[in-house]
Amino acid sequence: MKISTDEYWNPLVEVMDMGAIRQMQLEKMKELVKWGYEKSPLYRRKFEEASFHPEDLKSWEDISKVPLLTKDDYRCQNVEPFPYGDTLCVPLDEVTVFHQTSGTTGTPVYQPDTWADWEWWSECWATVLWAQGFRPEDRVFIPFGYNIFVAYWAGHYACEKIGCEVVPGGVLATRERLLKMKELKATAFMATPTYVLGMAETVKKELEGDPHDWGIKKILCAGEPGALVPSTKKRMEEAWNCPVHDHVGATEVGAWSFECRHKPEGLHVIESMFLVELLELDSDKPVTESGVPGRIVISAFDRRAQPCIRFDTKDVSAWSEEKCGCGRTWRVLEKGVHGRVDHITKVKGVLFSPVTVEEVVRSFNEIDGEFELTIDKKGDLDRIDLRVELKDELTGKGRDELLRKLSSTLRLKTQLNIGIEVVPYGSLPRYEVKSKRFKDLRKK
C-alpha cells in the first residue's frame, strides 16, 4: 500500500530500515550512558554498584548490563541541589521547567527540564499528533487544569508547533468547557478516557444534547489504558462520532508511544527518540517474541537535565507480530499498556488484570455510568466485588437478566466469580484525570 509522505512528521526516521534504527539506537545509548555516568552522582553510583562502566557498552547485547532504575531511585533526593538532588546533570540555572509526577504510586518525583529538553518534549508530541491526523486547520480544545503535572502541557506546545490553534480550558468546569468547545467549533480535544466519557455524559444529562452535534473530528487519549480497550474505545467513538487514538507517556520518560490513524491495535514506539525493552515479569531477562507479556523498560535518548536510562516503568505490554498499514517501520506494542505489574495480581491462584473487567463492563451499553472494583479478603479467601451504575429505566426482569449476563461474561473472561452490586446512578466518583477504580485492599 502506498502511503503519502504527509503521513509522517519526520519521514526520514519513521520509515528507516530497522537495522539502521538499531545502529542509531546503540550509538545514542552509548552517548546517554556516558552522559549519565559523568554528570549524575546517582547514575555513577548505580553503575559502580553494578560493576558497570560506560566503556563496557560496545554491542547491542551489552545494553542488558546497564543497571535498571525505578521511581524509588528518583525519590531518594535528600541531597543538593534542591529539589532535584543527585540525578540532576546540568547546573541548576539551566533548568527552565519544573513538573512532578501525580503521586498515584507513591511520593511524587520532581522532574527538571532545560529549554532544549522541553523542545524535545514538543518534538515527541508533534510526532504523536501528526500521526493521529492533527493538522494546522484544527482548533484543539484542552479541557485540563494546567498544573504541576506534565499532563497535556507538552501537547499544548506541540499543537502550536505543528500549526494548530489551541484553546486552553483549564479553570472552567466541565459544563463550561463543553459550551466553549461548541461555541468555538473546536475540531479536536485531549483527555483521559474516563473524562472523554464523562464529558459525553454531561452533554447528555446536564445539557440535554448530543455530543455528535459538537463537531469533534478527533480525540487524543492518555493517562489510562482505556483508549485501547476495545469496548471503551467503541463507547467513546460512538459517543462523539469520531476516531479516538491512544498515547502513552510519563513524566520521567517523555511522550514515547502512540496509536496512529491506521489503528494497529497497539502503540508505535518512537524508535528515533527512545529505546523500549520488554523484560520478563518476574526477572530481568529480555522478552523478544510476540504476544508474551513483559515489563516496559525505557531509555530516552535526548533528554539531558534528568536522564532516563533503562527506567523500569512497571507497566506491562507485549510485542505485536503485525505490521501497521501506516508504513512505519517502528515496532508496535500489542494492545498498548495492559496495566501495571502491581495491578496484575493473583486471585485464588488465577492471574487477574483489572483491564479485563473494564473490557467486559464497557461492552454492556446498559452500564452507562461509572464502575469500581475491589479485591479483599473474606476469611482466608480472596473476594472480588464490582460496583456498577445502571440506567435508571432498567428494572425488573431486564435488570436481572443483565446482571446474569454480566456475571457470566466476567466469569468466562477472568475465570473468577465476581460479586456485583448495583449502586445509584451518579454515586461513584467522576474523574478528570487518572481514575482510581481499582483497589486491592489485601495489600494494606
Tab-separated table of N, CA and C in Angstrom, residues 103-263:
chain	number	residue	atom	x	y	z
A	103	GLY	N	1.865	11.206	41.741
A	103	GLY	CA	1.919	10.626	43.080
A	103	GLY	C	0.957	9.482	43.305
A	104	THR	N	0.362	8.958	42.221
A	104	THR	CA	-0.609	7.859	42.374
A	104	THR	C	0.056	6.568	42.821
A	105	THR	N	1.372	6.432	42.615
A	105	THR	CA	2.065	5.214	43.053
A	105	THR	C	3.046	5.501	44.186
A	106	GLY	N	2.895	6.661	44.856
A	106	GLY	CA	3.775	6.978	45.971
A	106	GLY	C	4.199	8.429	45.946
A	107	THR	N	5.272	8.753	46.676
A	107	THR	CA	5.787	10.119	46.735
A	107	THR	C	6.095	10.635	45.336
A	108	PRO	N	5.644	11.852	44.988
A	108	PRO	CA	5.890	12.371	43.643
A	108	PRO	C	7.381	12.485	43.328
A	109	VAL	N	7.707	12.323	42.054
A	109	VAL	CA	9.062	12.527	41.553
A	109	VAL	C	9.140	13.924	40.952
A	110	TYR	N	10.159	14.701	41.312
A	110	TYR	CA	10.365	16.023	40.737
A	110	TYR	C	11.159	15.885	39.444
A	111	GLN	N	10.690	16.564	38.401
A	111	GLN	CA	11.306	16.409	37.082
A	111	GLN	C	11.756	17.753	36.536
A	112	PRO	N	13.079	17.967	36.406
A	112	PRO	CA	13.581	19.196	35.791
A	112	PRO	C	13.779	19.017	34.286
A	113	ASP	N	13.595	20.082	33.541
A	113	ASP	CA	13.907	20.086	32.113
A	113	ASP	C	14.568	21.399	31.744
A	114	THR	N	15.541	21.327	30.852
A	114	THR	CA	16.120	22.532	30.273
A	114	THR	C	15.224	23.001	29.126
A	115	TRP	N	15.555	24.155	28.557
A	115	TRP	CA	14.794	24.631	27.400
A	115	TRP	C	14.903	23.637	26.241
A	116	ALA	N	16.108	23.081	26.042
A	116	ALA	CA	16.292	22.088	24.969
A	116	ALA	C	15.490	20.823	25.248
A	117	ASP	N	15.435	20.420	26.527
A	117	ASP	CA	14.619	19.257	26.891
A	117	ASP	C	13.152	19.502	26.563
A	118	TRP	N	12.680	20.698	26.839
A	118	TRP	CA	11.268	20.995	26.601
A	118	TRP	C	10.960	21.054	25.105
A	119	GLU	N	11.919	21.511	24.326
A	119	GLU	CA	11.770	21.450	22.874
A	119	GLU	C	11.712	19.994	22.405
A	120	TRP	N	12.496	19.146	23.046
A	120	TRP	CA	12.473	17.702	22.756
A	120	TRP	C	11.100	17.124	23.067
A	121	TRP	N	10.521	17.498	24.218
A	121	TRP	CA	9.161	17.066	24.568
A	121	TRP	C	8.186	17.438	23.432
A	122	SER	N	8.266	18.668	22.976
A	122	SER	CA	7.348	19.124	21.927
A	122	SER	C	7.526	18.326	20.645
A	123	GLU	N	8.771	17.982	20.314
A	123	GLU	CA	9.020	17.192	19.111
A	123	GLU	C	8.424	15.790	19.245
A	124	CYS	N	8.552	15.189	20.426
A	124	CYS	CA	7.927	13.878	20.669
A	124	CYS	C	6.421	13.962	20.436
A	125	TRP	N	5.806	14.972	21.035
A	125	TRP	CA	4.362	15.120	20.920
A	125	TRP	C	3.935	15.481	19.495
A	126	ALA	N	4.743	16.259	18.801
A	126	ALA	CA	4.412	16.599	17.411
A	126	ALA	C	4.347	15.333	16.566
A	127	THR	N	5.250	14.389	16.816
A	127	THR	CA	5.224	13.105	16.114
A	127	THR	C	3.917	12.377	16.374
A	128	VAL	N	3.485	12.399	17.636
A	128	VAL	CA	2.229	11.737	18.035
A	128	VAL	C	1.034	12.399	17.350
A	129	LEU	N	0.948	13.706	17.479
A	129	LEU	CA	-0.210	14.434	16.956
A	129	LEU	C	-0.335	14.281	15.441
A	130	TRP	N	0.774	14.412	14.744
A	130	TRP	CA	0.728	14.320	13.277
A	130	TRP	C	0.268	12.927	12.846
A	131	ALA	N	0.763	11.892	13.538
A	131	ALA	CA	0.387	10.519	13.209
A	131	ALA	C	-1.095	10.259	13.437
A	132	GLN	N	-1.709	11.048	14.323
A	132	GLN	CA	-3.129	10.868	14.625
A	132	GLN	C	-4.025	11.804	13.825
A	133	GLY	N	-3.426	12.530	12.878
A	133	GLY	CA	-4.226	13.336	11.968
A	133	GLY	C	-4.438	14.769	12.381
A	134	PHE	N	-3.757	15.238	13.431
A	134	PHE	CA	-3.849	16.657	13.792
A	134	PHE	C	-3.107	17.471	12.736
A	135	ARG	N	-3.744	18.552	12.283
A	135	ARG	CA	-3.183	19.376	11.224
A	135	ARG	C	-3.404	20.864	11.548
A	136	PRO	N	-2.715	21.767	10.832
A	136	PRO	CA	-2.824	23.197	11.131
A	136	PRO	C	-4.250	23.731	11.124
A	137	GLU	N	-5.138	23.117	10.367
A	137	GLU	CA	-6.517	23.625	10.321
A	137	GLU	C	-7.342	23.260	11.555
A	138	ASP	N	-6.791	22.461	12.458
A	138	ASP	CA	-7.540	22.045	13.649
A	138	ASP	C	-7.545	23.129	14.718
A	139	ARG	N	-8.682	23.222	15.413
A	139	ARG	CA	-8.799	24.039	16.627
A	139	ARG	C	-8.930	23.051	17.784
A	140	VAL	N	-7.884	22.976	18.612
A	140	VAL	CA	-7.790	21.930	19.628
A	140	VAL	C	-8.124	22.496	21.004
A	141	PHE	N	-9.125	21.921	21.636
A	141	PHE	CA	-9.515	22.324	22.989
A	141	PHE	C	-8.855	21.378	23.989
A	142	ILE	N	-8.226	21.951	25.009
A	142	ILE	CA	-7.582	21.115	26.028
A	142	ILE	C	-8.327	21.314	27.349
A	143	PRO	N	-9.233	20.387	27.684
A	143	PRO	CA	-10.082	20.534	28.878
A	143	PRO	C	-9.380	20.018	30.130
A	144	PHE	N	-8.300	20.686	30.499
A	144	PHE	CA	-7.488	20.182	31.595
A	144	PHE	C	-6.974	21.340	32.433
A	145	GLY	N	-6.997	21.180	33.752
A	145	GLY	CA	-6.486	22.190	34.654
A	145	GLY	C	-4.972	22.163	34.692
A	146	TYR	N	-4.325	23.063	33.950
A	146	TYR	CA	-2.860	23.079	33.880
A	146	TYR	C	-2.293	23.261	35.287
A	147	ASN	N	-1.325	22.396	35.617
A	147	ASN	CA	-0.857	22.356	36.986
A	147	ASN	C	0.602	21.945	36.999
A	148	ILE	N	1.065	21.421	38.135
A	148	ILE	CA	2.450	20.986	38.253
A	148	ILE	C	2.694	19.636	37.582
A	149	PHE	N	1.625	18.921	37.204
A	149	PHE	CA	1.786	17.665	36.474
A	149	PHE	C	2.025	17.980	34.995
A	150	VAL	N	2.839	17.178	34.344
A	150	VAL	CA	3.179	17.468	32.946
A	150	VAL	C	1.955	17.324	32.046
A	151	ALA	N	1.157	16.275	32.310
A	151	ALA	CA	-0.132	16.071	31.638
A	151	ALA	C	-0.108	16.521	30.178
A	152	TYR	N	-0.942	17.532	29.827
A	152	TYR	CA	-1.052	17.946	28.433
A	152	TYR	C	-0.290	19.239	28.130
A	153	TRP	N	0.611	19.640	29.021
A	153	TRP	CA	1.425	20.823	28.750
A	153	TRP	C	2.179	20.675	27.432
A	154	ALA	N	2.911	19.556	27.287
A	154	ALA	CA	3.698	19.361	26.068
A	154	ALA	C	2.795	19.211	24.850
A	155	GLY	N	1.610	18.621	25.042
A	155	GLY	CA	0.649	18.519	23.951
A	155	GLY	C	0.218	19.888	23.461
A	156	HIS	N	0.040	20.811	24.393
A	156	HIS	CA	-0.328	22.188	24.037
A	156	HIS	C	0.736	22.807	23.130
A	157	TYR	N	2.003	22.737	23.555
A	157	TYR	CA	3.074	23.367	22.779
A	157	TYR	C	3.306	22.655	21.454
A	158	ALA	N	3.107	21.339	21.435
A	158	ALA	CA	3.263	20.598	20.181
A	158	ALA	C	2.172	20.968	19.189
A	159	CYS	N	0.959	21.202	19.678
A	159	CYS	CA	-0.119	21.672	18.796
A	159	CYS	C	0.287	22.986	18.131
A	160	GLU	N	0.836	23.876	18.919
A	160	GLU	CA	1.306	25.142	18.352
A	160	GLU	C	2.429	24.899	17.342
A	161	LYS	N	3.305	23.948	17.658
A	161	LYS	CA	4.444	23.667	16.792
A	161	LYS	C	4.006	23.193	15.413
A	162	ILE	N	2.965	22.360	15.356
A	162	ILE	CA	2.519	21.859	14.052
A	162	ILE	C	1.504	22.791	13.394
A	163	GLY	N	1.134	23.869	14.111
A	163	GLY	CA	0.294	24.894	13.499
A	163	GLY	C	-1.158	24.895	13.913
A	164	CYS	N	-1.546	24.039	14.862
A	164	CYS	CA	-2.939	24.034	15.318
A	164	CYS	C	-3.233	25.278	16.155
A	165	GLU	N	-4.504	25.633	16.191
A	165	GLU	CA	-4.962	26.662	17.116
A	165	GLU	C	-5.341	25.967	18.426
A	166	VAL	N	-4.847	26.483	19.553
A	166	VAL	CA	-5.068	25.837	20.845
A	166	VAL	C	-5.972	26.694	21.719
A	167	VAL	N	-6.984	26.058	22.310
A	167	VAL	CA	-7.871	26.728	23.255
A	167	VAL	C	-7.730	26.029	24.608
A	168	PRO	N	-7.080	26.669	25.608
A	168	PRO	CA	-6.934	26.041	26.923
A	168	PRO	C	-8.193	26.244	27.762
A	169	GLY	N	-8.689	25.161	28.342
A	169	GLY	CA	-9.916	25.252	29.138
A	169	GLY	C	-9.708	24.906	30.587
A	170	GLY	N	-8.547	25.262	31.126
A	170	GLY	CA	-8.127	24.793	32.435
A	170	GLY	C	-9.053	25.095	33.594
A	171	VAL	N	-9.356	26.364	33.854
A	171	VAL	CA	-10.078	26.705	35.082
A	171	VAL	C	-11.590	26.537	34.948
A	172	LEU	N	-12.075	26.210	33.782
A	172	LEU	CA	-13.506	26.049	33.575
A	172	LEU	C	-13.994	24.721	34.139
A	173	ALA	N	-15.253	24.694	34.574
A	173	ALA	CA	-15.883	23.437	34.972
A	173	ALA	C	-16.267	22.675	33.709
A	174	THR	N	-16.614	21.397	33.865
A	174	THR	CA	-16.904	20.550	32.703
A	174	THR	C	-17.995	21.150	31.826
A	175	ARG	N	-19.060	21.607	32.424
A	175	ARG	CA	-20.178	22.175	31.660
A	175	ARG	C	-19.720	23.372	30.828
A	176	GLU	N	-18.933	24.266	31.459
A	176	GLU	CA	-18.470	25.466	30.754
A	176	GLU	C	-17.466	25.105	29.657
A	177	ARG	N	-16.646	24.105	29.908
A	177	ARG	CA	-15.716	23.652	28.870
A	177	ARG	C	-16.479	23.183	27.638
A	178	LEU	N	-17.498	22.397	27.866
A	178	LEU	CA	-18.275	21.861	26.752
A	178	LEU	C	-18.973	22.971	25.968
A	179	LEU	N	-19.527	23.925	26.680
A	179	LEU	CA	-20.204	25.034	25.997
A	179	LEU	C	-19.207	25.860	25.181
A	180	LYS	N	-17.998	26.053	25.728
A	180	LYS	CA	-16.979	26.813	24.993
A	180	LYS	C	-16.508	26.030	23.763
A	181	MET	N	-16.360	24.714	23.907
A	181	MET	CA	-15.977	23.883	22.760
A	181	MET	C	-16.984	24.020	21.633
A	182	LYS	N	-18.263	23.993	21.991
A	182	LYS	CA	-19.303	24.094	20.959
A	182	LYS	C	-19.346	25.502	20.367
A	183	GLU	N	-19.234	26.517	21.221
A	183	GLU	CA	-19.267	27.907	20.756
A	183	GLU	C	-18.158	28.180	19.745
A	184	LEU	N	-16.947	27.666	20.025
A	184	LEU	CA	-15.799	27.953	19.174
A	184	LEU	C	-15.628	26.934	18.045
A	185	LYS	N	-16.497	25.945	18.004
A	185	LYS	CA	-16.450	24.897	16.975
A	185	LYS	C	-15.090	24.192	16.975
A	186	ALA	N	-14.665	23.760	18.177
A	186	ALA	CA	-13.433	23.000	18.287
A	186	ALA	C	-13.536	21.734	17.450
A	187	THR	N	-12.436	21.323	16.840
A	187	THR	CA	-12.440	20.122	15.996
A	187	THR	C	-11.786	18.928	16.687
A	188	ALA	N	-11.078	19.169	17.808
A	188	ALA	CA	-10.374	18.077	18.477
A	188	ALA	C	-10.187	18.437	19.941
A	189	PHE	N	-9.989	17.415	20.770
A	189	PHE	CA	-9.596	17.665	22.156
A	189	PHE	C	-8.799	16.492	22.690
A	190	MET	N	-8.192	16.698	23.878
A	190	MET	CA	-7.365	15.676	24.529
A	190	MET	C	-7.887	15.463	25.943
A	191	ALA	N	-7.925	14.208	26.403
A	191	ALA	CA	-8.384	13.918	27.762
A	191	ALA	C	-8.113	12.460	28.100
A	192	THR	N	-8.277	12.104	29.366
A	192	THR	CA	-8.239	10.695	29.733
A	192	THR	C	-9.509	10.019	29.216
A	193	PRO	N	-9.479	8.709	28.971
A	193	PRO	CA	-10.704	8.012	28.550
A	193	PRO	C	-11.863	8.234	29.510
A	194	THR	N	-11.571	8.231	30.800
A	194	THR	CA	-12.622	8.460	31.796
A	194	THR	C	-13.300	9.801	31.572
A	195	TYR	N	-12.495	10.841	31.317
A	195	TYR	CA	-13.077	12.170	31.154
A	195	TYR	C	-13.764	12.326	29.807
A	196	VAL	N	-13.273	11.642	28.781
A	196	VAL	CA	-13.958	11.658	27.481
A	196	VAL	C	-15.391	11.160	27.649
A	197	LEU	N	-15.551	10.054	28.375
A	197	LEU	CA	-16.889	9.514	28.619
A	197	LEU	C	-17.673	10.403	29.581
A	198	GLY	N	-16.985	10.978	30.563
A	198	GLY	CA	-17.657	11.870	31.499
A	198	GLY	C	-18.181	13.128	30.836
A	199	MET	N	-17.423	13.667	29.884
A	199	MET	CA	-17.881	14.842	29.147
A	199	MET	C	-19.109	14.520	28.305
A	200	ALA	N	-19.097	13.338	27.667
A	200	ALA	CA	-20.265	12.927	26.880
A	200	ALA	C	-21.485	12.772	27.783
A	201	GLU	N	-21.265	12.233	28.972
A	201	GLU	CA	-22.352	12.071	29.943
A	201	GLU	C	-22.924	13.422	30.342
A	202	THR	N	-22.050	14.419	30.540
A	202	THR	CA	-22.509	15.759	30.912
A	202	THR	C	-23.327	16.395	29.794
A	203	VAL	N	-22.882	16.194	28.539
A	203	VAL	CA	-23.659	16.723	27.411
A	203	VAL	C	-25.078	16.163	27.434
A	204	LYS	N	-25.188	14.870	27.649
A	204	LYS	CA	-26.497	14.215	27.601
A	204	LYS	C	-27.361	14.540	28.814
A	205	LYS	N	-26.759	14.484	30.012
A	205	LYS	CA	-27.539	14.604	31.246
A	205	LYS	C	-27.797	16.044	31.657
A	206	GLU	N	-26.787	16.901	31.531
A	206	GLU	CA	-26.925	18.278	32.022
A	206	GLU	C	-27.284	19.270	30.926
A	207	LEU	N	-26.737	19.055	29.732
A	207	LEU	CA	-27.003	19.993	28.638
A	207	LEU	C	-28.115	19.501	27.723
A	208	GLU	N	-28.587	18.271	27.989
A	208	GLU	CA	-29.670	17.660	27.209
A	208	GLU	C	-29.380	17.743	25.711
A	209	GLY	N	-28.129	17.445	25.383
A	209	GLY	CA	-27.714	17.497	23.989
A	209	GLY	C	-27.130	16.183	23.520
A	210	ASP	N	-26.577	16.195	22.321
A	210	ASP	CA	-25.943	15.031	21.722
A	210	ASP	C	-24.507	15.411	21.382
A	211	PRO	N	-23.508	14.700	21.914
A	211	PRO	CA	-22.109	15.031	21.606
A	211	PRO	C	-21.803	15.073	20.111
A	212	HIS	N	-22.595	14.348	19.297
A	212	HIS	CA	-22.378	14.376	17.845
A	212	HIS	C	-22.508	15.799	17.299
A	213	ASP	N	-23.321	16.618	17.967
A	213	ASP	CA	-23.559	17.977	17.489
A	213	ASP	C	-22.399	18.921	17.810
A	214	TRP	N	-21.419	18.456	18.572
A	214	TRP	CA	-20.285	19.307	18.943
A	214	TRP	C	-19.263	19.417	17.810
A	215	GLY	N	-19.339	18.537	16.813
A	215	GLY	CA	-18.473	18.642	15.638
A	215	GLY	C	-17.031	18.222	15.854
A	216	ILE	N	-16.774	17.418	16.881
A	216	ILE	CA	-15.398	16.964	17.153
A	216	ILE	C	-14.988	15.937	16.096
A	217	LYS	N	-13.810	16.107	15.527
A	217	LYS	CA	-13.315	15.233	14.450
A	217	LYS	C	-12.300	14.194	14.923
A	218	LYS	N	-11.650	14.448	16.058
A	218	LYS	CA	-10.642	13.511	16.561
A	218	LYS	C	-10.400	13.773	18.034
A	219	ILE	N	-10.036	12.715	18.760
A	219	ILE	CA	-9.764	12.817	20.193
A	219	ILE	C	-8.471	12.066	20.494
A	220	LEU	N	-7.585	12.685	21.264
A	220	LEU	CA	-6.380	12.022	21.742
A	220	LEU	C	-6.566	11.681	23.214
A	221	CYS	N	-6.289	10.431	23.569
A	221	CYS	CA	-6.409	9.992	24.955
A	221	CYS	C	-5.048	9.648	25.540
A	222	ALA	N	-4.911	9.859	26.834
A	222	ALA	CA	-3.697	9.481	27.552
A	222	ALA	C	-4.059	9.319	29.027
A	223	GLY	N	-3.127	8.762	29.801
A	223	GLY	CA	-3.303	8.683	31.247
A	223	GLY	C	-3.856	7.374	31.760
A	224	GLU	N	-4.568	6.615	30.900
A	224	GLU	CA	-5.181	5.345	31.286
A	224	GLU	C	-5.165	4.404	30.083
A	225	PRO	N	-5.267	3.083	30.324
A	225	PRO	CA	-5.263	2.130	29.207
A	225	PRO	C	-6.528	2.147	28.348
A	226	GLY	N	-7.584	2.839	28.754
A	226	GLY	CA	-8.904	2.679	28.151
A	226	GLY	C	-9.012	2.864	26.652
A	227	ALA	N	-8.198	3.741	26.055
A	227	ALA	CA	-8.352	4.036	24.630
A	227	ALA	C	-7.963	2.871	23.735
A	228	LEU	N	-7.285	1.851	24.292
A	228	LEU	CA	-7.007	0.641	23.525
A	228	LEU	C	-7.746	-0.569	24.091
A	229	VAL	N	-8.645	-0.347	25.032
A	229	VAL	CA	-9.582	-1.390	25.450
A	229	VAL	C	-10.739	-1.333	24.456
A	230	PRO	N	-10.948	-2.373	23.641
A	230	PRO	CA	-11.898	-2.266	22.525
A	230	PRO	C	-13.272	-1.733	22.895
A	231	SER	N	-13.851	-2.225	23.979
A	231	SER	CA	-15.205	-1.780	24.319
A	231	SER	C	-15.208	-0.327	24.785
A	232	THR	N	-14.155	0.106	25.483
A	232	THR	CA	-14.072	1.501	25.920
A	232	THR	C	-13.850	2.414	24.721
A	233	LYS	N	-12.945	2.019	23.805
A	233	LYS	CA	-12.738	2.805	22.591
A	233	LYS	C	-14.046	2.920	21.799
A	234	LYS	N	-14.745	1.809	21.635
A	234	LYS	CA	-16.005	1.804	20.881
A	234	LYS	C	-17.020	2.751	21.524
A	235	ARG	N	-17.088	2.716	22.847
A	235	ARG	CA	-18.049	3.580	23.539
A	235	ARG	C	-17.711	5.050	23.347
A	236	MET	N	-16.427	5.401	23.416
A	236	MET	CA	-16.025	6.796	23.207
A	236	MET	C	-16.291	7.242	21.774
A	237	GLU	N	-15.935	6.397	20.814
A	237	GLU	CA	-16.107	6.774	19.413
A	237	GLU	C	-17.580	6.895	19.046
A	238	GLU	N	-18.413	6.033	19.610
A	238	GLU	CA	-19.846	6.146	19.349
A	238	GLU	C	-20.435	7.387	20.019
A	239	ALA	N	-19.929	7.712	21.211
A	239	ALA	CA	-20.447	8.877	21.921
A	239	ALA	C	-20.162	10.170	21.164
A	240	TRP	N	-18.945	10.313	20.605
A	240	TRP	CA	-18.531	11.563	19.961
A	240	TRP	C	-18.547	11.484	18.439
A	241	ASN	N	-18.798	10.291	17.890
A	241	ASN	CA	-18.880	10.098	16.439
A	241	ASN	C	-17.596	10.538	15.733
A	242	CYS	N	-16.460	10.096	16.282
A	242	CYS	CA	-15.166	10.433	15.674
A	242	CYS	C	-14.116	9.434	16.148
A	243	PRO	N	-12.964	9.380	15.472
A	243	PRO	CA	-11.895	8.471	15.909
A	243	PRO	C	-11.293	8.903	17.244
A	244	VAL	N	-10.937	7.916	18.051
A	244	VAL	CA	-10.241	8.144	19.317
A	244	VAL	C	-8.912	7.399	19.252
A	245	HIS	N	-7.815	8.094	19.558
A	245	HIS	CA	-6.485	7.489	19.468
A	245	HIS	C	-5.786	7.529	20.826
A	246	ASP	N	-4.996	6.503	21.078
A	246	ASP	CA	-4.295	6.387	22.351
A	246	ASP	C	-2.887	6.964	22.249
A	247	HIS	N	-2.364	7.367	23.389
A	247	HIS	CA	-0.979	7.820	23.514
A	247	HIS	C	-0.521	7.503	24.931
A	248	VAL	N	0.719	7.071	25.076
A	248	VAL	CA	1.266	6.801	26.409
A	248	VAL	C	2.587	7.536	26.570
A	249	GLY	N	2.711	8.233	27.675
A	249	GLY	CA	3.946	8.896	28.043
A	249	GLY	C	4.066	8.885	29.558
A	250	ALA	N	5.128	9.466	30.078
A	250	ALA	CA	5.325	9.551	31.524
A	250	ALA	C	6.238	10.728	31.826
A	251	THR	N	6.047	11.317	32.983
A	251	THR	CA	6.833	12.482	33.372
A	251	THR	C	8.322	12.197	33.314
A	252	GLU	N	8.732	11.047	33.859
A	252	GLU	CA	10.160	10.709	33.914
A	252	GLU	C	10.718	10.295	32.568
A	253	VAL	N	9.839	9.929	31.617
A	253	VAL	CA	10.264	9.318	30.359
A	253	VAL	C	10.111	10.264	29.182
A	254	GLY	N	8.909	10.823	29.027
A	254	GLY	CA	8.566	11.605	27.855
A	254	GLY	C	7.415	10.960	27.102
A	255	ALA	N	7.045	11.544	25.968
A	255	ALA	CA	5.933	11.037	25.148
A	255	ALA	C	6.483	9.994	24.184
A	256	TRP	N	6.447	8.728	24.578
A	256	TRP	CA	7.254	7.708	23.906
A	256	TRP	C	6.486	6.791	22.953
A	257	SER	N	5.146	6.868	22.903
A	257	SER	CA	4.405	5.926	22.050
A	257	SER	C	3.062	6.511	21.639
A	258	PHE	N	2.471	5.913	20.603
A	258	PHE	CA	1.207	6.436	20.094
A	258	PHE	C	0.504	5.395	19.223
A	259	GLU	N	-0.795	5.574	19.104
A	259	GLU	CA	-1.610	4.828	18.144
A	259	GLU	C	-1.842	5.741	16.950
A	260	CYS	N	-1.473	5.297	15.758
A	260	CYS	CA	-1.637	6.133	14.576
A	260	CYS	C	-3.049	6.016	14.011
A	261	ARG	N	-3.306	6.783	12.942
A	261	ARG	CA	-4.646	6.794	12.332
A	261	ARG	C	-5.053	5.436	11.773
A	262	HIS	N	-4.081	4.570	11.472
A	262	HIS	CA	-4.378	3.256	10.886
A	262	HIS	C	-4.749	2.215	11.935
A	263	LYS	N	-4.672	2.603	13.202
A	263	LYS	CA	-5.121	1.779	14.323
A	263	LYS	C	-4.568	0.351	14.270
